[in-house]
Amino acid sequence: MHITVFGTGYVGLVTGACLADAGHQVICVDVDEAKIEGLKQGIIPIYEPGLEPIVLHNHAEGRLHFTTDAAEGVAFGELQFIAVGTPPDEDGSADLKYVLAVARTIAEHMQDHKIIIDKSTVPVGTADRVRAEVAAVLAQRGAALSFDVCSNPEFLKEGAAIEDFTRGARIVLGTDSAHVEQRMRECYAPYNRNHEKLIFMDIRSAELTKYAANAMLATKISFMNEIANLAERLGADIEQVRQGIGSDPRIGYHFIYPGCGYGGSCFPKDVQALARTAQQVGYQAQLLDAVEAVNTRQKSVLFQKLSQAFDGNLAGRTIAVWGLAFKPNTDDMREAPSRTLMESLWAAGARVQAFDPEAMEETRRIYGEREDLTLVAHRDDALSDADALVICTEWKQFRTVDFDWLRQQLKQPVVVDGRNLYEPEQVRAAGLLYFAIGRADSLKPVV
């Protein structure tokens, strides 16, 4: 099949690369000339494990193409995927200006039937707006051309996107057209051989499915963080509680790890957008509001624990930070807990020495050069002359530490673990004050 993908961000590039890898002819369209030129030269604009070799191989084989020419992209394929960003608007709703702009672009250039596929995460009713935009432009052109609009939400986890696309649990498709169903079956046939993964439904249900899935996962995280905060105050160990409830198959072990809050490009934006959608139809989604409120509060926990350890005296301190990305195996720092921590430390007069295996350039892009931020090349370098260590991201290389050695590196024996990587008894046996999430903290302040 000949397939066009508008957008070469996280969703668009993974979608285009994986469809090309299955044998389709794919062209990716983007307005960013530098990004497109880079892709033509083999420069991948995002970090995602396994993506680079797929892009390079399929581009070299002539199945994956890149262009800034929208007319070329529209002419290329019957299937037109819209995979551009939907950033949050000021009120928390999803901003559809890029999605609707692509819809107009397709309508301006199309010369035959097109299937327009919403791959971006969009509110319920977006397909109707896309259909109206296309119809209006075609009417202005006086062009009597047929088209279909389909919803095909993505379910890609950053850090595991290739696995999710090629071996995902389901492929959700919203359409009311038998022709669209047949063409989408052809599109996804290479990834639907082992068992039936295609789930067809009406368009609005498909649009809501994406938001409901992310809201459910975010709810589990916020619920566990709420219970963790309660465990601290009751003298219970949340890790033991997690094992106890996770053993119930109705609950399971996925997404019940307590921590310093969720971040990234999906959960915060999608929970807010769904709550805003509820308001627009006259319904107050109290649970969604609570999920977001708990998460916002949780991002401040690391700073609060540091402040507790130093009895509020953080000015002039140097704090080592391990992990800047919002999760492992990505360089994405959108809504990352590390950002809340660092900005609070700077406001309190402290310095930050930080390391992340992948997010260093992204940190420089966000914060630039500043005297109170030092980005180091290796994990251990962050500890040099540091008063305390804070762990924000559970990268594998942070999971095993010689605690006696760690005690010698730090000027003050303070470790704040935002991901519960270590056993408290082992850390404290080395003479360290250990602050975790939902576990009994070392309460004695550093003098």
Short mmCIF file of C-alpha atoms in Angstrom, two decimals:
data_model
loop_
_atom_site.label_atom_id
_atom_site.label_comp_id
_atom_site.label_asym_id
_atom_site.label_seq_id
_atom_site.Cartn_x
_atom_site.Cartn_y
_atom_site.Cartn_z
CA MET A 1 0.00 0.00 0.00
CA HIS A 2 1.00 3.64 -0.50
CA ILE A 3 0.60 5.45 2.82
CA THR A 4 1.12 9.08 3.83
CA VAL A 5 1.91 10.13 7.40
CA PHE A 6 1.67 13.82 8.35
CA GLY A 7 4.03 14.52 11.25
CA THR A 8 7.47 13.11 12.05
CA GLY A 9 7.27 13.43 15.80
CA TYR A 10 7.07 10.52 18.19
CA VAL A 11 3.86 8.98 16.85
CA GLY A 12 4.31 9.86 13.19
CA LEU A 13 7.87 8.61 12.82
CA VAL A 14 7.23 5.34 14.68
CA THR A 15 4.06 4.74 12.63
CA GLY A 16 5.72 5.50 9.32
CA ALA A 17 8.83 3.47 10.06
CA CYS A 18 6.95 0.40 11.27
CA LEU A 19 4.50 0.42 8.34
CA ALA A 20 7.43 0.70 5.92
CA ASP A 21 9.18 -2.13 7.74
CA ALA A 22 6.10 -4.29 7.04
CA GLY A 23 6.56 -3.71 3.30
CA HIS A 24 4.33 -0.71 2.63
CA GLN A 25 5.50 2.36 0.71
CA VAL A 26 5.38 5.27 3.16
CA ILE A 27 6.03 8.99 2.87
CA CYS A 28 6.32 11.16 5.99
CA VAL A 29 5.45 14.84 5.65
CA ASP A 30 6.56 17.61 8.00
CA VAL A 31 6.79 21.41 7.82
CA ASP A 32 10.13 21.36 9.68
CA GLU A 33 12.71 21.49 6.89
CA ALA A 34 15.67 20.86 9.20
CA LYS A 35 14.02 17.76 10.66
CA ILE A 36 13.22 16.36 7.20
CA GLU A 37 16.73 17.01 5.91
CA GLY A 38 18.12 15.35 9.01
CA LEU A 39 15.94 12.29 8.51
CA LYS A 40 17.10 12.02 4.91
CA GLN A 41 20.65 11.99 6.24
CA GLY A 42 19.87 9.41 8.91
CA ILE A 43 19.56 11.80 11.87
CA ILE A 44 16.72 10.65 14.15
CA PRO A 45 15.15 13.59 16.05
CA ILE A 46 13.94 11.54 19.05
CA TYR A 47 15.40 8.78 21.20
CA GLU A 48 13.40 5.58 21.07
CA PRO A 49 15.05 2.15 21.44
CA GLY A 50 15.07 0.26 18.14
CA LEU A 51 13.71 3.11 16.01
CA GLU A 52 16.92 4.27 14.36
CA PRO A 53 17.85 1.00 12.60
CA ILE A 54 14.29 0.63 11.27
CA VAL A 55 14.29 4.16 9.86
CA LEU A 56 17.75 3.84 8.33
CA HIS A 57 17.08 0.41 6.80
CA ASN A 58 13.74 1.25 5.23
CA HIS A 59 14.94 4.62 3.95
CA ALA A 60 17.92 2.90 2.33
CA GLU A 61 15.62 0.23 0.86
CA GLY A 62 13.40 2.90 -0.70
CA ARG A 63 10.25 2.16 1.28
CA LEU A 64 10.39 5.15 3.65
CA HIS A 65 10.47 8.66 2.21
CA PHE A 66 10.54 12.13 3.75
CA THR A 67 9.30 15.44 2.34
CA THR A 68 8.15 18.95 3.23
CA ASP A 69 6.00 19.06 0.08
CA ALA A 70 2.42 18.60 1.25
CA ALA A 71 1.11 18.19 -2.30
CA GLU A 72 3.53 15.33 -2.87
CA GLY A 73 2.40 13.70 0.35
CA VAL A 74 -1.30 14.01 -0.44
CA ALA A 75 -0.81 12.59 -3.93
CA PHE A 76 1.24 9.66 -2.63
CA GLY A 77 -1.26 7.53 -0.73
CA GLU A 78 -4.94 6.78 -0.38
CA LEU A 79 -4.37 6.40 3.38
CA GLN A 80 -3.53 9.76 4.96
CA PHE A 81 -2.49 9.46 8.61
CA ILE A 82 -2.66 12.62 10.72
CA ALA A 83 -0.03 12.23 13.46
CA VAL A 84 0.71 15.80 14.53
CA GLY A 85 0.76 17.22 18.03
CA THR A 86 -2.31 18.15 20.09
CA PRO A 87 -0.77 20.30 22.85
CA PRO A 88 -2.90 21.40 25.79
CA ASP A 89 -4.63 24.72 25.39
CA GLU A 90 -4.74 27.26 28.21
CA ASP A 91 -7.87 25.66 29.67
CA GLY A 92 -6.43 22.12 29.49
CA SER A 93 -8.36 21.09 26.38
CA ALA A 94 -6.51 19.61 23.40
CA ASP A 95 -5.47 22.20 20.83
CA LEU A 96 -6.55 20.87 17.43
CA LYS A 97 -5.07 23.61 15.24
CA TYR A 98 -2.38 21.34 13.78
CA VAL A 99 -4.80 18.46 13.16
CA LEU A 100 -7.29 20.73 11.41
CA ALA A 101 -4.52 22.42 9.43
CA VAL A 102 -3.48 19.03 8.04
CA ALA A 103 -7.11 18.25 7.22
CA ARG A 104 -7.32 21.48 5.20
CA THR A 105 -4.02 20.71 3.50
CA ILE A 106 -5.26 17.29 2.41
CA ALA A 107 -8.47 18.82 1.08
CA GLU A 108 -6.58 21.53 -0.83
CA HIS A 109 -4.41 19.03 -2.73
CA MET A 110 -6.43 15.81 -3.05
CA GLN A 111 -7.43 14.74 -6.55
CA ASP A 112 -9.03 11.38 -5.77
CA HIS A 113 -10.58 9.45 -2.88
CA LYS A 114 -8.71 9.61 0.43
CA ILE A 115 -9.06 7.86 3.77
CA ILE A 116 -8.07 10.39 6.43
CA ILE A 117 -6.97 8.67 9.62
CA ASP A 118 -6.74 10.46 12.96
CA LYS A 119 -3.70 8.90 14.65
CA SER A 120 -3.12 11.80 17.01
CA THR A 121 -4.76 11.70 20.42
CA VAL A 122 -7.83 13.85 19.90
CA PRO A 123 -11.05 14.61 21.81
CA VAL A 124 -14.32 12.89 21.02
CA GLY A 125 -15.91 14.61 18.05
CA THR A 126 -12.64 15.47 16.28
CA ALA A 127 -13.42 13.22 13.31
CA ASP A 128 -16.59 15.25 12.77
CA ARG A 129 -14.54 18.47 12.77
CA VAL A 130 -11.98 16.98 10.38
CA ARG A 131 -14.79 15.87 8.07
CA ALA A 132 -16.34 19.35 8.15
CA GLU A 133 -12.98 21.04 7.42
CA VAL A 134 -12.31 18.79 4.43
CA ALA A 135 -15.84 19.19 3.09
CA ALA A 136 -15.65 22.98 3.38
CA VAL A 137 -12.37 23.20 1.47
CA LEU A 138 -13.59 20.83 -1.23
CA ALA A 139 -16.74 22.94 -1.59
CA GLN A 140 -14.61 26.07 -2.00
CA ARG A 141 -12.63 24.28 -4.69
CA GLY A 142 -15.79 23.09 -6.37
CA ALA A 143 -14.33 19.58 -6.24
CA ALA A 144 -16.81 16.70 -6.03
CA LEU A 145 -14.40 14.24 -4.41
CA SER A 146 -15.26 11.50 -1.93
CA PHE A 147 -13.36 10.86 1.28
CA ASP A 148 -13.64 8.96 4.56
CA VAL A 149 -12.48 9.84 8.07
CA CYS A 150 -11.30 7.11 10.42
CA SER A 151 -10.13 7.09 14.04
CA ASN A 152 -7.06 4.94 14.77
CA PRO A 153 -5.66 6.05 18.14
CA GLU A 154 -2.11 5.12 19.03
CA PHE A 155 -1.22 3.12 22.16
CA LEU A 156 2.56 3.58 22.16
CA LYS A 157 4.58 3.68 25.38
CA GLU A 158 7.69 5.81 25.15
CA GLY A 159 10.66 3.49 25.50
CA ALA A 160 8.70 0.52 24.10
CA ALA A 161 7.00 2.05 21.06
CA ILE A 162 8.37 -0.39 18.47
CA GLU A 163 7.22 -3.37 20.54
CA ASP A 164 3.82 -1.74 21.09
CA PHE A 165 3.30 -1.04 17.40
CA THR A 166 4.45 -4.42 16.11
CA ARG A 167 3.20 -6.64 18.94
CA GLY A 168 0.57 -4.54 20.66
CA ALA A 169 -2.42 -6.02 22.43
CA ARG A 170 -4.96 -4.30 20.17
CA ILE A 171 -5.43 -2.06 17.15
CA VAL A 172 -8.49 0.15 17.65
CA LEU A 173 -10.25 1.47 14.56
CA GLY A 174 -13.30 3.71 14.47
CA THR A 175 -15.23 3.77 11.20
CA ASP A 176 -18.70 3.44 9.73
CA SER A 177 -17.44 2.42 6.28
CA ALA A 178 -16.99 -1.12 4.96
CA HIS A 179 -14.43 0.18 2.46
CA VAL A 180 -12.35 1.77 5.23
CA GLU A 181 -12.50 -1.43 7.28
CA GLN A 182 -11.23 -3.46 4.32
CA ARG A 183 -8.37 -1.02 3.59
CA MET A 184 -7.33 -0.79 7.24
CA ARG A 185 -7.27 -4.57 7.46
CA GLU A 186 -4.85 -4.55 4.53
CA CYS A 187 -2.76 -1.86 6.19
CA TYR A 188 -2.35 -3.75 9.45
CA ALA A 189 -2.36 -7.31 8.07
CA PRO A 190 1.39 -7.84 8.68
CA TYR A 191 0.86 -7.15 12.40
CA ASN A 192 -2.37 -9.14 12.70
CA ARG A 193 -1.24 -12.64 11.79
CA ASN A 194 -0.91 -14.37 15.17
CA HIS A 195 -4.42 -13.60 16.37
CA GLU A 196 -7.15 -11.05 15.70
CA LYS A 197 -6.07 -7.71 17.21
CA LEU A 198 -8.22 -5.37 15.15
CA ILE A 199 -11.12 -3.95 17.15
CA PHE A 200 -13.62 -2.05 15.02
CA MET A 201 -16.09 0.33 16.62
CA ASP A 202 -17.86 3.58 15.91
CA ILE A 203 -15.66 6.65 15.57
CA ARG A 204 -16.60 8.41 18.81
CA SER A 205 -16.07 5.26 20.83
CA ALA A 206 -12.61 4.86 19.30
CA GLU A 207 -11.74 8.46 20.17
CA LEU A 208 -12.90 7.97 23.77
CA THR A 209 -11.09 4.62 24.10
CA LYS A 210 -7.68 6.31 23.87
CA TYR A 211 -8.47 8.88 26.56
CA ALA A 212 -10.12 6.28 28.78
CA ALA A 213 -7.09 4.00 28.59
CA ASN A 214 -4.62 6.70 29.59
CA ALA A 215 -6.94 8.05 32.29
CA MET A 216 -7.27 4.57 33.79
CA LEU A 217 -3.49 4.08 33.91
CA ALA A 218 -2.97 7.53 35.39
CA THR A 219 -5.63 6.76 37.98
CA LYS A 220 -3.78 3.64 39.09
CA ILE A 221 -0.57 5.65 39.53
CA SER A 222 -2.22 8.44 41.51
CA PHE A 223 -4.16 5.96 43.63
CA MET A 224 -0.94 4.15 44.54
CA ASN A 225 0.81 7.42 45.38
CA GLU A 226 -2.13 8.39 47.59
CA ILE A 227 -1.87 5.08 49.45
CA ALA A 228 1.92 5.49 49.68
CA ASN A 229 1.53 8.86 51.37
CA LEU A 230 -0.93 7.29 53.79
CA ALA A 231 1.45 4.35 54.43
CA GLU A 232 4.20 6.77 55.51
CA ARG A 233 1.91 8.28 58.11
CA LEU A 234 0.67 4.89 59.36
CA GLY A 235 4.08 3.25 59.62
CA ALA A 236 3.35 0.76 56.81
CA ASP A 237 5.63 -0.19 53.90
CA ILE A 238 4.01 0.53 50.55
CA GLU A 239 6.21 -2.01 48.75
CA GLN A 240 4.77 -4.78 50.90
CA VAL A 241 1.29 -3.38 50.34
CA ARG A 242 1.96 -3.33 46.58
CA GLN A 243 2.86 -7.01 46.61
CA GLY A 244 -0.22 -7.77 48.63
CA ILE A 245 -2.72 -6.05 46.36
CA GLY A 246 -0.93 -6.89 43.11
CA SER A 247 -1.31 -10.59 43.79
CA ASP A 248 -5.06 -10.15 43.28
CA PRO A 249 -5.60 -10.87 39.56
CA ARG A 250 -8.41 -8.31 39.49
CA ILE A 251 -5.79 -5.65 40.28
CA GLY A 252 -2.49 -7.00 38.92
CA TYR A 253 1.02 -5.62 39.25
CA HIS A 254 1.06 -3.20 36.32
CA PHE A 255 1.05 0.53 37.05
CA ILE A 256 0.89 0.20 40.83
CA TYR A 257 4.45 1.37 41.53
CA PRO A 258 4.51 4.38 43.86
CA GLY A 259 6.83 7.21 42.91
CA CYS A 260 7.25 10.93 42.44
CA GLY A 261 4.42 11.36 39.94
CA TYR A 262 3.76 10.66 36.29
CA GLY A 263 4.89 12.90 33.43
CA GLY A 264 5.48 12.73 29.71
CA SER A 265 3.48 13.80 26.70
CA CYS A 266 0.38 11.67 27.31
CA PHE A 267 -0.97 11.15 30.83
CA PRO A 268 -0.94 14.78 32.07
CA LYS A 269 -2.29 16.18 28.82
CA ASP A 270 -4.90 13.47 28.27
CA VAL A 271 -6.30 13.49 31.80
CA GLN A 272 -6.70 17.27 31.62
CA ALA A 273 -8.25 17.10 28.14
CA LEU A 274 -10.76 14.43 29.15
CA ALA A 275 -11.75 16.42 32.24
CA ARG A 276 -12.19 19.49 30.03
CA THR A 277 -14.31 17.48 27.58
CA ALA A 278 -16.50 16.42 30.49
CA GLN A 279 -16.99 20.07 31.49
CA GLN A 280 -17.98 20.97 27.95
CA VAL A 281 -20.87 18.49 28.07
CA GLY A 282 -21.99 19.60 31.51
CA TYR A 283 -20.40 16.84 33.58
CA GLN A 284 -17.87 17.27 36.39
CA ALA A 285 -15.40 14.37 36.24
CA GLN A 286 -14.43 14.47 39.92
CA LEU A 287 -12.21 11.40 39.73
CA LEU A 288 -10.18 12.82 36.84
CA ASP A 289 -9.75 16.11 38.70
CA ALA A 290 -8.50 14.19 41.74
CA VAL A 291 -6.08 12.10 39.68
CA GLU A 292 -4.47 15.24 38.31
CA ALA A 293 -4.44 17.00 41.70
CA VAL A 294 -2.77 14.03 43.40
CA ASN A 295 -0.14 13.87 40.68
CA THR A 296 0.63 17.58 40.87
CA ARG A 297 1.08 17.29 44.63
CA GLN A 298 3.23 14.17 44.29
CA LYS A 299 5.78 15.96 42.12
CA SER A 300 6.62 18.16 45.11
CA VAL A 301 7.33 15.24 47.44
CA LEU A 302 11.03 14.96 46.58
CA PHE A 303 11.70 18.59 47.39
CA GLN A 304 9.68 18.32 50.60
CA LYS A 305 11.72 15.32 51.73
CA LEU A 306 14.99 17.12 50.96
CA SER A 307 13.81 20.16 52.86
CA GLN A 308 12.88 17.92 55.78
CA ALA A 309 16.32 16.29 55.75
CA PHE A 310 18.08 19.65 55.90
CA ASP A 311 15.58 21.27 58.25
CA GLY A 312 14.64 23.76 55.54
CA ASN A 313 18.23 24.97 54.99
CA LEU A 314 18.86 24.25 51.29
CA ALA A 315 20.46 27.54 50.26
CA GLY A 316 24.04 26.96 49.12
CA ARG A 317 23.62 23.17 49.04
CA THR A 318 24.63 21.08 46.04
CA ILE A 319 22.15 18.33 45.19
CA ALA A 320 23.02 15.40 42.92
CA VAL A 321 20.16 14.25 40.70
CA TRP A 322 20.11 10.87 38.98
CA GLY A 323 17.57 10.80 36.16
CA LEU A 324 15.95 13.70 34.31
CA ALA A 325 13.64 12.04 31.76
CA PHE A 326 10.11 11.37 32.97
CA LYS A 327 10.73 7.60 32.61
CA PRO A 328 13.57 5.31 31.47
CA ASN A 329 14.38 4.62 27.81
CA THR A 330 13.38 8.06 26.59
CA ASP A 331 14.80 11.57 26.48
CA ASP A 332 11.37 13.13 27.00
CA MET A 333 11.25 15.65 29.85
CA ARG A 334 7.74 16.97 29.30
CA GLU A 335 6.02 17.26 32.70
CA ALA A 336 8.93 15.32 34.27
CA PRO A 337 9.10 15.29 38.10
CA SER A 338 12.78 16.23 37.81
CA ARG A 339 11.77 19.62 36.48
CA THR A 340 9.55 20.34 39.49
CA LEU A 341 12.39 19.28 41.79
CA MET A 342 15.13 21.31 40.12
CA GLU A 343 13.03 24.45 39.82
CA SER A 344 12.12 24.21 43.51
CA LEU A 345 15.78 23.72 44.45
CA TRP A 346 16.86 26.74 42.46
CA ALA A 347 14.13 28.83 44.07
CA ALA A 348 15.52 27.74 47.46
CA GLY A 349 19.07 28.78 46.52
CA ALA A 350 20.50 25.29 45.91
CA ARG A 351 22.65 24.03 43.02
CA VAL A 352 21.96 20.90 40.93
CA GLN A 353 24.46 18.41 39.52
CA ALA A 354 22.58 16.01 37.27
CA PHE A 355 23.05 12.97 35.06
CA ASP A 356 20.70 11.15 32.71
CA PRO A 357 21.72 8.57 30.09
CA GLU A 358 19.62 10.19 27.35
CA ALA A 359 18.03 13.49 28.44
CA MET A 360 21.09 15.73 28.83
CA GLU A 361 20.64 17.58 25.53
CA GLU A 362 16.94 18.01 26.20
CA THR A 363 17.80 19.50 29.61
CA ARG A 364 20.17 21.98 27.94
CA ARG A 365 17.51 22.87 25.41
CA ILE A 366 14.96 23.58 28.17
CA TYR A 367 17.14 25.40 30.70
CA GLY A 368 20.16 26.60 28.73
CA GLU A 369 23.40 27.41 30.51
CA ARG A 370 22.99 28.47 34.12
CA GLU A 371 25.39 28.66 37.06
CA ASP A 372 23.20 26.58 39.37
CA LEU A 373 22.97 23.61 36.95
CA THR A 374 25.84 21.29 36.10
CA LEU A 375 25.25 18.39 33.72
CA VAL A 376 27.86 15.67 34.11
CA ALA A 377 28.98 12.93 31.74
CA HIS A 378 28.77 9.99 34.14
CA ARG A 379 26.50 8.87 36.96
CA ASP A 380 29.18 9.00 39.64
CA ASP A 381 30.36 12.50 38.65
CA ALA A 382 27.06 13.94 39.87
CA LEU A 383 28.06 13.02 43.43
CA SER A 384 31.21 15.17 43.48
CA ASP A 385 30.99 17.62 46.40
CA ALA A 386 27.23 16.97 46.65
CA ASP A 387 25.29 17.30 49.90
CA ALA A 388 22.60 14.78 48.92
CA LEU A 389 21.45 12.43 46.17
CA VAL A 390 17.95 12.40 44.65
CA ILE A 391 16.77 9.68 42.25
CA CYS A 392 14.05 10.84 39.85
CA THR A 393 14.12 8.17 37.11
CA GLU A 394 14.51 4.41 37.49
CA TRP A 395 17.20 3.82 34.86
CA LYS A 396 18.79 0.38 35.23
CA GLN A 397 22.23 1.80 35.93
CA PHE A 398 20.90 3.43 39.10
CA ARG A 399 19.49 0.22 40.56
CA THR A 400 22.70 -1.25 41.98
CA VAL A 401 24.90 0.91 44.21
CA ASP A 402 27.64 0.23 46.77
CA PHE A 403 26.09 2.11 49.68
CA ASP A 404 29.33 2.27 51.70
CA TRP A 405 30.97 3.91 48.68
CA LEU A 406 27.98 6.23 48.26
CA ARG A 407 28.24 7.33 51.87
CA GLN A 408 31.88 8.31 51.28
CA GLN A 409 31.01 10.38 48.20
CA LEU A 410 28.33 12.54 49.78
CA LYS A 411 29.13 15.49 52.06
CA GLN A 412 25.95 14.73 53.98
CA PRO A 413 24.48 11.23 54.25
CA VAL A 414 21.15 11.96 52.53
CA VAL A 415 19.49 9.87 49.79
CA VAL A 416 16.01 10.68 48.49
CA ASP A 417 14.73 7.83 46.33
CA GLY A 418 11.74 8.86 44.23
CA ARG A 419 11.38 5.39 42.70
CA ASN A 420 11.90 3.04 45.68
CA LEU A 421 14.89 1.33 44.06
CA TYR A 422 16.58 0.21 47.27
CA GLU A 423 15.83 -1.67 50.46
CA PRO A 424 15.78 0.82 53.35
CA GLU A 425 17.66 -1.48 55.77
CA GLN A 426 20.58 -1.89 53.37
CA VAL A 427 20.88 1.83 52.73
CA ARG A 428 20.69 2.76 56.39
CA ALA A 429 23.19 0.08 57.35
CA ALA A 430 25.79 2.14 55.48
CA GLY A 431 25.02 5.16 57.66
CA LEU A 432 22.82 6.94 55.14
CA LEU A 433 19.57 8.76 55.85
CA TYR A 434 17.11 7.25 53.37
CA PHE A 435 13.92 8.92 52.22
CA ALA A 436 11.67 6.91 49.88
CA ILE A 437 8.02 6.93 48.81
CA GLY A 438 5.59 5.28 51.21
CA ARG A 439 8.26 3.76 53.44
CA ALA A 440 9.46 4.78 56.89
CA ASP A 441 11.82 7.72 56.38
CA SER A 442 14.91 8.70 58.34
CA LEU A 443 13.47 11.56 60.28
CA LYS A 444 16.54 13.10 61.91
CA PRO A 445 17.51 16.37 60.14
CA VAL A 446 21.09 16.99 59.07
CA VAL A 447 22.70 19.56 61.36
#
